[in-house]
Amino acid sequence: MPASVKPGVVTGKALVDLLQHAKKEGFAIPGVNIVGTNSINACMEAAKKYGGPIMVTFSKGGGQFIAGKAADNSDDAASIAGCVAGAKHVREVAKLYGVPVVLHTDHCQKAWLPWFDGLIEANEEYYKEHGEPLFSSHMLDLSEESLEENIGICKQYMERMAKIDLLLEFELGVTGGEEDGVDNSDVDSSRLYTQPEEVYYAYKELGSVPNAAFTCAASFGNVHGVYAPGNVELKPEILHNTQAYIQEKEGSDDSKPMLFVFHGGSGSDVKDIQYAIEAGVVKMNIDTDTQWAFWDGVREYEATNREYLQGQIGNPDGADKPNKKYYDPRMSLRAGEEAMAARLCQAAEDLKCNGVLN
Ligand SMILES: [Zn+2]
């Protein structure tokens, strides 16, 4: 690992060093959607076990869930407060796990910009006090807008974010499928594949901002959620072609000038994933598979202990035996954490992100 990358939350130059290192060494960091301390802790437990960095990702809905569904969410107040609270939780505990952690937020479309604004304000405040932002990076997904408007708005935010060492993830093209209430499952298939010219346009525009740091979520047939095999045609060669295009235009020595990230990878073939990593993918989002893993852990716990979970008193050992140690919420939630952490260790292996801390 580069000397700048230390255990705990990684921001600014350390984050860029980490991502460049991942690109050079050929691994991608799991970017995991979380909904509370159980899933946050499962992320860090996994990272400690597999010996690599992890990205903890808050969605707008996930942030609201952390604040509590009954909290007033006018003007996204609960979504903002929940993300900030979750980020502070990570900052308090990350060092105890001895792994580098990237704090990130997920898709933000145009209508959700008040949420984004609230997060940037929280970062600016934190920066004043600590000399670094609260989060490491944020995603803006304006891929529903025209290319010019998408990148125009991204550039405005990039200018503000670069001043406080925040990295911007932007999206070009459309990730298919459905996630966090946004449904792209019937979008025209040509829009599922990003063009090299579009990526280069964004690269130039955002790259002109002083101290800019950014990653690109390009579309190459990726889809949110898990679909029956054969329904998704992943074309990672689009990423390879794009890197070659930018290198030629720039006359650069770097054969992979752009840092890519991979959304909608659940259910993808490991060969396709690793081919995408070779094309400069440094992070892959994981949500659907860890959602299932967490549930599957809880499900299995209940199935194994069902007869001890039907009332406060009385089980196969005796009609007067207490069941408290079985229905303590920590038991079922811990089973979920363990299953999620195990799934993440497998993901890290697929992404070659295991054993990379030395
Ligand atoms: Zn996504």
mmCIF file of C-alpha atoms and ligand atoms in Angstrom:
data_model
loop_
_atom_site.group_PDB
_atom_site.id
_atom_site.type_symbol
_atom_site.label_atom_id
_atom_site.label_comp_id
_atom_site.label_asym_id
_atom_site.label_seq_id
_atom_site.Cartn_x
_atom_site.Cartn_y
_atom_site.Cartn_z
ATOM 1 C CA MET A 1 0.000 0.000 0.000
ATOM 2 C CA PRO A 2 1.159 3.561 -0.621
ATOM 3 C CA ALA A 3 2.515 5.168 2.579
ATOM 4 C CA SER A 4 -0.334 7.706 2.583
ATOM 5 C CA VAL A 5 -2.974 4.962 2.912
ATOM 6 C CA LYS A 6 -3.465 4.201 6.617
ATOM 7 C CA PRO A 7 -6.058 2.276 8.609
ATOM 8 C CA GLY A 8 -9.216 4.317 9.106
ATOM 9 C CA VAL A 9 -11.124 6.593 6.734
ATOM 10 C CA VAL A 10 -9.126 7.524 3.644
ATOM 11 C CA THR A 11 -9.680 10.901 1.922
ATOM 12 C CA GLY A 12 -7.994 13.332 -0.478
ATOM 13 C CA LYS A 13 -4.555 12.384 -1.743
ATOM 14 C CA ALA A 14 -4.566 9.106 0.202
ATOM 15 C CA LEU A 15 -7.782 8.089 -1.578
ATOM 16 C CA VAL A 16 -6.360 8.920 -5.009
ATOM 17 C CA ASP A 17 -3.169 7.022 -4.116
ATOM 18 C CA LEU A 18 -5.270 4.028 -3.055
ATOM 19 C CA LEU A 19 -7.314 4.009 -6.279
ATOM 20 C CA GLN A 20 -4.242 4.447 -8.484
ATOM 21 C CA HIS A 21 -2.565 1.619 -6.583
ATOM 22 C CA ALA A 22 -5.628 -0.587 -7.170
ATOM 23 C CA LYS A 23 -5.516 0.237 -10.894
ATOM 24 C CA LYS A 24 -1.819 -0.540 -11.108
ATOM 25 C CA GLU A 25 -2.018 -3.755 -9.082
ATOM 26 C CA GLY A 26 -5.202 -4.935 -10.775
ATOM 27 C CA PHE A 27 -7.740 -5.151 -7.981
ATOM 28 C CA ALA A 28 -11.076 -3.467 -7.281
ATOM 29 C CA ILE A 29 -12.473 -2.399 -3.900
ATOM 30 C CA PRO A 30 -15.907 -3.740 -2.908
ATOM 31 C CA GLY A 31 -18.331 -0.789 -2.603
ATOM 32 C CA VAL A 32 -21.055 -2.007 -0.285
ATOM 33 C CA ASN A 33 -24.488 -0.481 0.325
ATOM 34 C CA ILE A 34 -25.206 -0.386 4.033
ATOM 35 C CA VAL A 35 -28.375 0.357 6.039
ATOM 36 C CA GLY A 36 -27.134 0.564 9.627
ATOM 37 C CA THR A 37 -24.412 -0.395 12.072
ATOM 38 C CA ASN A 38 -24.938 -4.115 11.434
ATOM 39 C CA SER A 39 -24.063 -3.852 7.772
ATOM 40 C CA ILE A 40 -21.308 -1.288 8.449
ATOM 41 C CA ASN A 41 -19.690 -3.627 10.956
ATOM 42 C CA ALA A 42 -20.050 -6.586 8.575
ATOM 43 C CA CYS A 43 -18.096 -4.538 5.989
ATOM 44 C CA MET A 44 -15.243 -3.832 8.334
ATOM 45 C CA GLU A 45 -15.212 -7.341 9.775
ATOM 46 C CA ALA A 46 -14.930 -8.663 6.209
ATOM 47 C CA ALA A 47 -12.159 -6.218 5.266
ATOM 48 C CA LYS A 48 -10.182 -7.221 8.356
ATOM 49 C CA LYS A 49 -10.610 -10.900 7.417
ATOM 50 C CA TYR A 50 -9.732 -10.575 3.731
ATOM 51 C CA GLY A 51 -6.951 -8.080 4.388
ATOM 52 C CA GLY A 52 -7.897 -5.238 2.072
ATOM 53 C CA PRO A 53 -9.664 -1.904 1.794
ATOM 54 C CA ILE A 54 -13.461 -1.536 1.760
ATOM 55 C CA MET A 55 -15.860 1.154 0.599
ATOM 56 C CA VAL A 56 -18.892 1.824 2.821
ATOM 57 C CA THR A 57 -21.676 3.325 0.692
ATOM 58 C CA PHE A 58 -24.736 5.212 1.916
ATOM 59 C CA SER A 59 -27.723 5.612 -0.376
ATOM 60 C CA LYS A 60 -30.324 8.332 0.142
ATOM 61 C CA GLY A 61 -32.803 5.708 1.320
ATOM 62 C CA GLY A 62 -30.157 3.976 3.447
ATOM 63 C CA GLY A 63 -29.358 7.274 5.157
ATOM 64 C CA GLN A 64 -33.019 7.863 5.891
ATOM 65 C CA PHE A 65 -33.265 4.345 7.334
ATOM 66 C CA ILE A 66 -30.319 5.027 9.659
ATOM 67 C CA ALA A 67 -32.039 8.186 10.951
ATOM 68 C CA GLY A 68 -35.212 6.123 11.440
ATOM 69 C CA LYS A 69 -38.288 5.881 9.230
ATOM 70 C CA ALA A 70 -40.350 7.985 11.668
ATOM 71 C CA ALA A 71 -37.909 10.918 11.553
ATOM 72 C CA ASP A 72 -39.086 14.016 9.668
ATOM 73 C CA ASN A 73 -37.525 13.804 6.198
ATOM 74 C CA SER A 74 -38.678 17.194 4.897
ATOM 75 C CA ASP A 75 -36.019 18.592 2.561
ATOM 76 C CA ASP A 76 -34.156 15.261 2.946
ATOM 77 C CA ALA A 77 -33.272 16.203 6.545
ATOM 78 C CA ALA A 78 -33.366 12.576 7.733
ATOM 79 C CA SER A 79 -31.487 11.291 4.676
ATOM 80 C CA ILE A 80 -28.732 13.837 5.329
ATOM 81 C CA ALA A 81 -28.627 13.299 9.102
ATOM 82 C CA GLY A 82 -28.564 9.502 8.729
ATOM 83 C CA CYS A 83 -25.659 9.559 6.264
ATOM 84 C CA VAL A 84 -23.711 11.971 8.473
ATOM 85 C CA ALA A 85 -24.397 9.867 11.585
ATOM 86 C CA GLY A 86 -23.340 6.688 9.749
ATOM 87 C CA ALA A 87 -20.156 8.367 8.515
ATOM 88 C CA LYS A 88 -19.299 9.461 12.057
ATOM 89 C CA HIS A 89 -19.912 5.926 13.324
ATOM 90 C CA VAL A 90 -17.465 4.601 10.739
ATOM 91 C CA ARG A 91 -14.916 7.257 11.687
ATOM 92 C CA GLU A 92 -15.124 6.215 15.359
ATOM 93 C CA VAL A 93 -14.687 2.488 14.803
ATOM 94 C CA ALA A 94 -12.782 2.008 11.507
ATOM 95 C CA LYS A 95 -9.323 2.216 13.092
ATOM 96 C CA LEU A 96 -10.238 -0.639 15.456
ATOM 97 C CA TYR A 97 -10.360 -2.945 12.430
ATOM 98 C CA GLY A 98 -6.967 -1.881 11.049
ATOM 99 C CA VAL A 99 -8.170 -1.443 7.455
ATOM 100 C CA PRO A 100 -8.478 1.515 5.064
ATOM 101 C CA VAL A 101 -12.128 2.526 4.641
ATOM 102 C CA VAL A 102 -13.597 4.717 1.910
ATOM 103 C CA LEU A 103 -16.758 6.627 2.893
ATOM 104 C CA HIS A 104 -18.982 7.118 -0.130
ATOM 105 C CA THR A 105 -22.581 7.885 -1.122
ATOM 106 C CA ASP A 106 -24.551 6.277 -3.939
ATOM 107 C CA HIS A 107 -26.672 7.462 -6.903
ATOM 108 C CA CYS A 108 -27.946 11.026 -6.693
ATOM 109 C CA GLN A 109 -30.195 12.097 -9.537
ATOM 110 C CA LYS A 110 -31.103 15.697 -10.359
ATOM 111 C CA ALA A 111 -34.261 15.740 -8.240
ATOM 112 C CA TRP A 112 -32.235 14.599 -5.234
ATOM 113 C CA LEU A 113 -29.674 17.433 -5.282
ATOM 114 C CA PRO A 114 -30.941 18.897 -1.948
ATOM 115 C CA TRP A 115 -29.644 15.685 -0.324
ATOM 116 C CA PHE A 116 -26.298 16.119 -2.083
ATOM 117 C CA ASP A 117 -26.101 19.796 -1.067
ATOM 118 C CA GLY A 118 -26.682 18.835 2.565
ATOM 119 C CA LEU A 119 -23.857 16.297 2.408
ATOM 120 C CA ILE A 120 -21.436 18.776 0.827
ATOM 121 C CA GLU A 121 -22.264 21.314 3.540
ATOM 122 C CA ALA A 122 -21.529 18.688 6.208
ATOM 123 C CA ASN A 123 -18.173 18.022 4.511
ATOM 124 C CA GLU A 124 -17.320 21.731 4.372
ATOM 125 C CA GLU A 125 -18.058 22.089 8.075
ATOM 126 C CA TYR A 126 -15.993 19.015 8.922
ATOM 127 C CA TYR A 127 -13.148 20.266 6.743
ATOM 128 C CA LYS A 128 -12.977 23.563 8.646
ATOM 129 C CA GLU A 129 -12.433 21.687 11.871
ATOM 130 C CA HIS A 130 -10.335 18.706 10.761
ATOM 131 C CA GLY A 131 -8.594 19.726 7.524
ATOM 132 C CA GLU A 132 -10.249 16.878 5.606
ATOM 133 C CA PRO A 133 -13.812 16.113 4.466
ATOM 134 C CA LEU A 134 -16.176 13.888 6.489
ATOM 135 C CA PHE A 135 -16.744 11.554 3.519
ATOM 136 C CA SER A 136 -14.164 10.389 0.989
ATOM 137 C CA SER A 137 -16.308 10.694 -2.128
ATOM 138 C CA HIS A 138 -19.826 11.172 -3.460
ATOM 139 C CA MET A 139 -21.655 10.006 -6.547
ATOM 140 C CA LEU A 140 -23.691 12.254 -8.836
ATOM 141 C CA ASP A 141 -25.792 10.316 -11.313
ATOM 142 C CA LEU A 142 -27.158 12.802 -13.855
ATOM 143 C CA SER A 143 -27.151 10.242 -16.649
ATOM 144 C CA GLU A 144 -30.853 10.941 -17.269
ATOM 145 C CA GLU A 145 -29.865 14.430 -18.475
ATOM 146 C CA SER A 146 -28.060 15.342 -21.694
ATOM 147 C CA LEU A 147 -24.275 14.814 -21.692
ATOM 148 C CA GLU A 148 -23.660 18.593 -21.606
ATOM 149 C CA GLU A 149 -26.006 19.154 -18.676
ATOM 150 C CA ASN A 150 -24.765 16.077 -16.816
ATOM 151 C CA ILE A 151 -21.125 17.100 -17.022
ATOM 152 C CA GLY A 152 -21.921 20.829 -16.650
ATOM 153 C CA ILE A 153 -23.564 20.245 -13.252
ATOM 154 C CA CYS A 154 -20.851 17.750 -12.265
ATOM 155 C CA LYS A 155 -18.206 20.364 -13.064
ATOM 156 C CA GLN A 156 -19.877 22.949 -10.825
ATOM 157 C CA TYR A 157 -19.885 20.481 -7.953
ATOM 158 C CA MET A 158 -16.353 19.324 -8.804
ATOM 159 C CA GLU A 159 -15.120 22.898 -8.302
ATOM 160 C CA ARG A 160 -16.678 23.030 -4.851
ATOM 161 C CA MET A 161 -15.621 19.492 -3.918
ATOM 162 C CA ALA A 162 -12.015 19.860 -5.116
ATOM 163 C CA LYS A 163 -11.526 22.699 -2.610
ATOM 164 C CA ILE A 164 -12.123 20.274 0.264
ATOM 165 C CA ASP A 165 -10.403 17.203 -1.265
ATOM 166 C CA LEU A 166 -13.608 15.286 -2.096
ATOM 167 C CA LEU A 167 -13.649 12.847 -4.989
ATOM 168 C CA LEU A 168 -16.603 12.811 -7.402
ATOM 169 C CA GLU A 169 -18.009 9.682 -9.023
ATOM 170 C CA PHE A 170 -20.106 10.525 -12.082
ATOM 171 C CA GLU A 171 -22.200 8.337 -14.362
ATOM 172 C CA LEU A 172 -22.390 8.182 -18.139
ATOM 173 C CA GLY A 173 -25.001 6.065 -19.842
ATOM 174 C CA VAL A 174 -27.572 4.245 -17.783
ATOM 175 C CA THR A 175 -27.186 1.298 -15.432
ATOM 176 C CA GLY A 176 -30.145 -0.948 -16.146
ATOM 177 C CA GLY A 177 -32.454 -2.516 -13.583
ATOM 178 C CA GLU A 178 -33.946 -1.106 -10.401
ATOM 179 C CA GLU A 179 -32.285 0.195 -7.222
ATOM 180 C CA ASP A 180 -33.326 2.382 -4.293
ATOM 181 C CA GLY A 181 -36.661 3.180 -5.972
ATOM 182 C CA VAL A 182 -35.182 4.214 -9.336
ATOM 183 C CA ASP A 183 -36.407 1.908 -12.089
ATOM 184 C CA ASN A 184 -34.359 1.687 -15.316
ATOM 185 C CA SER A 185 -35.535 -1.795 -16.216
ATOM 186 C CA ASP A 186 -37.212 -0.760 -19.498
ATOM 187 C CA VAL A 187 -34.630 1.738 -20.757
ATOM 188 C CA ASP A 188 -33.589 1.594 -24.434
ATOM 189 C CA SER A 189 -30.707 -0.888 -24.659
ATOM 190 C CA SER A 190 -28.420 1.410 -26.695
ATOM 191 C CA ARG A 191 -28.238 3.698 -23.655
ATOM 192 C CA LEU A 192 -26.797 0.829 -21.620
ATOM 193 C CA TYR A 193 -23.494 1.235 -23.492
ATOM 194 C CA THR A 194 -21.364 4.370 -22.981
ATOM 195 C CA GLN A 195 -19.408 5.823 -25.928
ATOM 196 C CA PRO A 196 -15.625 6.529 -25.627
ATOM 197 C CA GLU A 197 -16.175 10.094 -26.937
ATOM 198 C CA GLU A 198 -18.534 10.806 -24.024
ATOM 199 C CA VAL A 199 -16.037 9.578 -21.453
ATOM 200 C CA TYR A 200 -13.273 11.660 -23.012
ATOM 201 C CA TYR A 201 -15.492 14.764 -22.983
ATOM 202 C CA ALA A 202 -16.099 14.278 -19.248
ATOM 203 C CA TYR A 203 -12.408 13.533 -18.647
ATOM 204 C CA LYS A 204 -11.407 16.857 -20.231
ATOM 205 C CA GLU A 205 -14.143 18.937 -18.614
ATOM 206 C CA LEU A 206 -13.707 17.646 -15.060
ATOM 207 C CA GLY A 207 -9.936 17.364 -15.433
ATOM 208 C CA SER A 208 -9.748 21.117 -16.089
ATOM 209 C CA VAL A 209 -10.807 21.825 -12.484
ATOM 210 C CA PRO A 210 -7.770 22.388 -10.212
ATOM 211 C CA ASN A 211 -7.227 19.531 -7.705
ATOM 212 C CA ALA A 212 -10.067 17.539 -9.311
ATOM 213 C CA ALA A 213 -10.347 13.833 -8.476
ATOM 214 C CA PHE A 214 -13.034 11.729 -10.123
ATOM 215 C CA THR A 215 -14.101 8.263 -11.158
ATOM 216 C CA CYS A 216 -16.456 7.286 -13.955
ATOM 217 C CA ALA A 217 -19.361 4.862 -13.715
ATOM 218 C CA ALA A 218 -19.628 3.910 -17.376
ATOM 219 C CA SER A 219 -22.302 1.619 -18.739
ATOM 220 C CA PHE A 220 -21.204 -1.551 -20.443
ATOM 221 C CA GLY A 221 -24.333 -3.633 -20.090
ATOM 222 C CA ASN A 222 -24.330 -3.672 -16.309
ATOM 223 C CA VAL A 223 -27.663 -3.977 -14.519
ATOM 224 C CA HIS A 224 -28.770 -3.415 -10.902
ATOM 225 C CA GLY A 225 -30.205 -6.533 -9.299
ATOM 226 C CA VAL A 226 -29.978 -10.177 -10.233
ATOM 227 C CA TYR A 227 -31.562 -11.394 -13.447
ATOM 228 C CA ALA A 228 -31.864 -14.786 -15.047
ATOM 229 C CA PRO A 229 -28.664 -15.793 -16.909
ATOM 230 C CA GLY A 230 -28.646 -14.691 -20.537
ATOM 231 C CA ASN A 231 -30.620 -11.487 -19.905
ATOM 232 C CA VAL A 232 -27.558 -9.329 -19.404
ATOM 233 C CA GLU A 233 -24.820 -8.972 -21.956
ATOM 234 C CA LEU A 234 -21.809 -7.424 -20.278
ATOM 235 C CA LYS A 235 -19.301 -5.834 -22.672
ATOM 236 C CA PRO A 236 -16.208 -4.864 -20.631
ATOM 237 C CA GLU A 237 -14.301 -4.340 -23.899
ATOM 238 C CA ILE A 238 -16.091 -0.957 -24.013
ATOM 239 C CA LEU A 239 -13.918 0.096 -21.064
ATOM 240 C CA HIS A 240 -10.739 -1.164 -22.734
ATOM 241 C CA ASN A 241 -11.641 0.679 -25.955
ATOM 242 C CA THR A 242 -12.378 3.848 -24.015
ATOM 243 C CA GLN A 243 -9.006 3.785 -22.240
ATOM 244 C CA ALA A 244 -7.248 3.317 -25.599
ATOM 245 C CA TYR A 245 -9.274 6.194 -27.084
ATOM 246 C CA ILE A 246 -8.376 8.600 -24.255
ATOM 247 C CA GLN A 247 -4.728 7.547 -24.284
ATOM 248 C CA GLU A 248 -4.493 8.245 -28.005
ATOM 249 C CA LYS A 249 -6.281 11.607 -27.756
ATOM 250 C CA GLU A 250 -4.051 12.690 -24.870
ATOM 251 C CA GLY A 251 -0.852 11.158 -26.243
ATOM 252 C CA SER A 252 -0.459 9.782 -22.736
ATOM 253 C CA ASP A 253 2.023 7.177 -21.459
ATOM 254 C CA ASP A 254 -0.705 5.844 -19.172
ATOM 255 C CA SER A 255 -2.605 3.106 -20.980
ATOM 256 C CA LYS A 256 -5.480 3.508 -18.478
ATOM 257 C CA PRO A 257 -5.975 7.239 -17.943
ATOM 258 C CA MET A 258 -9.507 6.907 -16.494
ATOM 259 C CA LEU A 259 -10.507 5.387 -13.165
ATOM 260 C CA PHE A 260 -13.680 3.371 -13.717
ATOM 261 C CA VAL A 261 -16.177 1.984 -11.231
ATOM 262 C CA PHE A 262 -18.597 -0.865 -11.829
ATOM 263 C CA HIS A 263 -22.271 -0.683 -10.855
ATOM 264 C CA GLY A 264 -24.718 -3.532 -11.201
ATOM 265 C CA GLY A 265 -22.198 -6.365 -11.047
ATOM 266 C CA SER A 266 -24.340 -8.819 -9.056
ATOM 267 C CA GLY A 267 -24.621 -12.113 -10.890
ATOM 268 C CA SER A 268 -21.869 -11.237 -13.384
ATOM 269 C CA ASP A 269 -19.391 -13.850 -14.517
ATOM 270 C CA VAL A 270 -16.110 -13.612 -12.561
ATOM 271 C CA LYS A 271 -14.194 -13.634 -15.874
ATOM 272 C CA ASP A 272 -16.116 -10.544 -17.032
ATOM 273 C CA ILE A 273 -15.515 -8.845 -13.696
ATOM 274 C CA GLN A 274 -11.779 -9.501 -13.867
ATOM 275 C CA TYR A 275 -11.621 -8.363 -17.507
ATOM 276 C CA ALA A 276 -13.288 -5.121 -16.390
ATOM 277 C CA ILE A 277 -10.701 -4.733 -13.609
ATOM 278 C CA GLU A 278 -7.954 -5.078 -16.208
ATOM 279 C CA ALA A 279 -9.595 -2.132 -17.979
ATOM 280 C CA GLY A 280 -9.119 0.132 -14.950
ATOM 281 C CA VAL A 281 -12.159 -0.647 -12.791
ATOM 282 C CA VAL A 282 -11.083 0.164 -9.209
ATOM 283 C CA LYS A 283 -14.381 -0.342 -7.367
ATOM 284 C CA MET A 284 -17.346 -2.618 -7.809
ATOM 285 C CA ASN A 285 -20.675 -1.961 -6.106
ATOM 286 C CA ILE A 286 -22.266 -4.767 -4.175
ATOM 287 C CA ASP A 287 -25.791 -4.513 -2.845
ATOM 288 C CA THR A 288 -28.135 -7.224 -4.082
ATOM 289 C CA ASP A 289 -25.832 -10.100 -3.111
ATOM 290 C CA THR A 290 -25.089 -8.757 0.382
ATOM 291 C CA GLN A 291 -28.786 -8.012 0.965
ATOM 292 C CA TRP A 292 -29.479 -11.648 0.254
ATOM 293 C CA ALA A 293 -26.545 -12.838 2.386
ATOM 294 C CA PHE A 294 -27.694 -10.834 5.419
ATOM 295 C CA TRP A 295 -31.230 -12.174 5.109
ATOM 296 C CA ASP A 296 -29.993 -15.699 4.517
ATOM 297 C CA GLY A 297 -28.002 -15.560 7.771
ATOM 298 C CA VAL A 298 -31.103 -14.470 9.705
ATOM 299 C CA ARG A 299 -33.242 -17.058 7.917
ATOM 300 C CA GLU A 300 -30.846 -19.842 8.765
ATOM 301 C CA TYR A 301 -30.631 -18.746 12.402
ATOM 302 C CA GLU A 302 -34.414 -18.875 12.700
ATOM 303 C CA ALA A 303 -34.644 -22.224 10.917
ATOM 304 C CA THR A 304 -31.994 -23.786 13.192
ATOM 305 C CA ASN A 305 -33.494 -22.426 16.432
ATOM 306 C CA ARG A 306 -37.188 -22.306 15.471
ATOM 307 C CA GLU A 307 -38.425 -24.293 18.475
ATOM 308 C CA TYR A 308 -36.622 -21.895 20.833
ATOM 309 C CA LEU A 309 -38.189 -18.834 19.214
ATOM 310 C CA GLN A 310 -41.936 -19.412 19.614
ATOM 311 C CA GLY A 311 -42.458 -17.777 23.018
ATOM 312 C CA GLN A 312 -40.526 -16.238 25.899
ATOM 313 C CA ILE A 313 -40.817 -19.443 27.951
ATOM 314 C CA GLY A 314 -40.923 -23.077 26.849
ATOM 315 C CA ASN A 315 -38.832 -25.054 24.350
ATOM 316 C CA PRO A 316 -37.951 -28.723 23.644
ATOM 317 C CA ASP A 317 -35.752 -28.738 26.794
ATOM 318 C CA GLY A 318 -38.716 -28.035 29.053
ATOM 319 C CA ALA A 319 -42.022 -26.181 29.321
ATOM 320 C CA ASP A 320 -40.523 -23.767 31.886
ATOM 321 C CA LYS A 321 -37.226 -23.072 30.070
ATOM 322 C CA PRO A 322 -36.601 -19.403 29.128
ATOM 323 C CA ASN A 323 -35.707 -18.490 25.522
ATOM 324 C CA LYS A 324 -34.153 -15.094 26.175
ATOM 325 C CA LYS A 325 -30.727 -15.990 24.839
ATOM 326 C CA TYR A 326 -32.314 -17.058 21.526
ATOM 327 C CA TYR A 327 -34.582 -14.055 20.881
ATOM 328 C CA ASP A 328 -32.082 -11.401 22.011
ATOM 329 C CA PRO A 329 -31.957 -9.344 18.756
ATOM 330 C CA ARG A 330 -28.176 -9.541 18.797
ATOM 331 C CA MET A 331 -28.391 -13.262 18.041
ATOM 332 C CA SER A 332 -30.311 -13.024 14.756
ATOM 333 C CA LEU A 333 -28.626 -9.753 13.703
ATOM 334 C CA ARG A 334 -25.202 -11.232 14.395
ATOM 335 C CA ALA A 335 -26.110 -14.206 12.194
ATOM 336 C CA GLY A 336 -26.914 -11.692 9.441
ATOM 337 C CA GLU A 337 -23.608 -9.875 9.973
ATOM 338 C CA GLU A 338 -21.611 -13.087 9.796
ATOM 339 C CA ALA A 339 -23.294 -14.218 6.584
ATOM 340 C CA MET A 340 -22.825 -10.793 4.997
ATOM 341 C CA ALA A 341 -19.146 -10.677 6.004
ATOM 342 C CA ALA A 342 -18.611 -14.156 4.542
ATOM 343 C CA ARG A 343 -20.232 -13.068 1.242
ATOM 344 C CA LEU A 344 -17.967 -10.014 1.158
ATOM 345 C CA CYS A 345 -14.876 -12.146 1.658
ATOM 346 C CA GLN A 346 -15.913 -14.076 -1.450
ATOM 347 C CA ALA A 347 -16.482 -10.803 -3.334
ATOM 348 C CA ALA A 348 -13.022 -9.568 -2.322
ATOM 349 C CA GLU A 349 -11.540 -12.731 -3.767
ATOM 350 C CA ASP A 350 -13.412 -12.191 -7.078
ATOM 351 C CA LEU A 351 -12.136 -8.613 -7.129
ATOM 352 C CA LYS A 352 -8.573 -9.657 -6.135
ATOM 353 C CA CYS A 353 -8.858 -7.271 -3.198
ATOM 354 C CA ASN A 354 -7.815 -9.868 -0.607
ATOM 355 C CA GLY A 355 -4.360 -9.792 1.006
ATOM 356 C CA VAL A 356 -3.424 -6.447 -0.559
ATOM 357 C CA LEU A 357 -2.598 -4.522 2.621
ATOM 358 C CA ASN A 358 1.141 -5.206 2.717
HETATM 359 ZN ZN ZN B 1 -25.545 1.752 -9.016
#
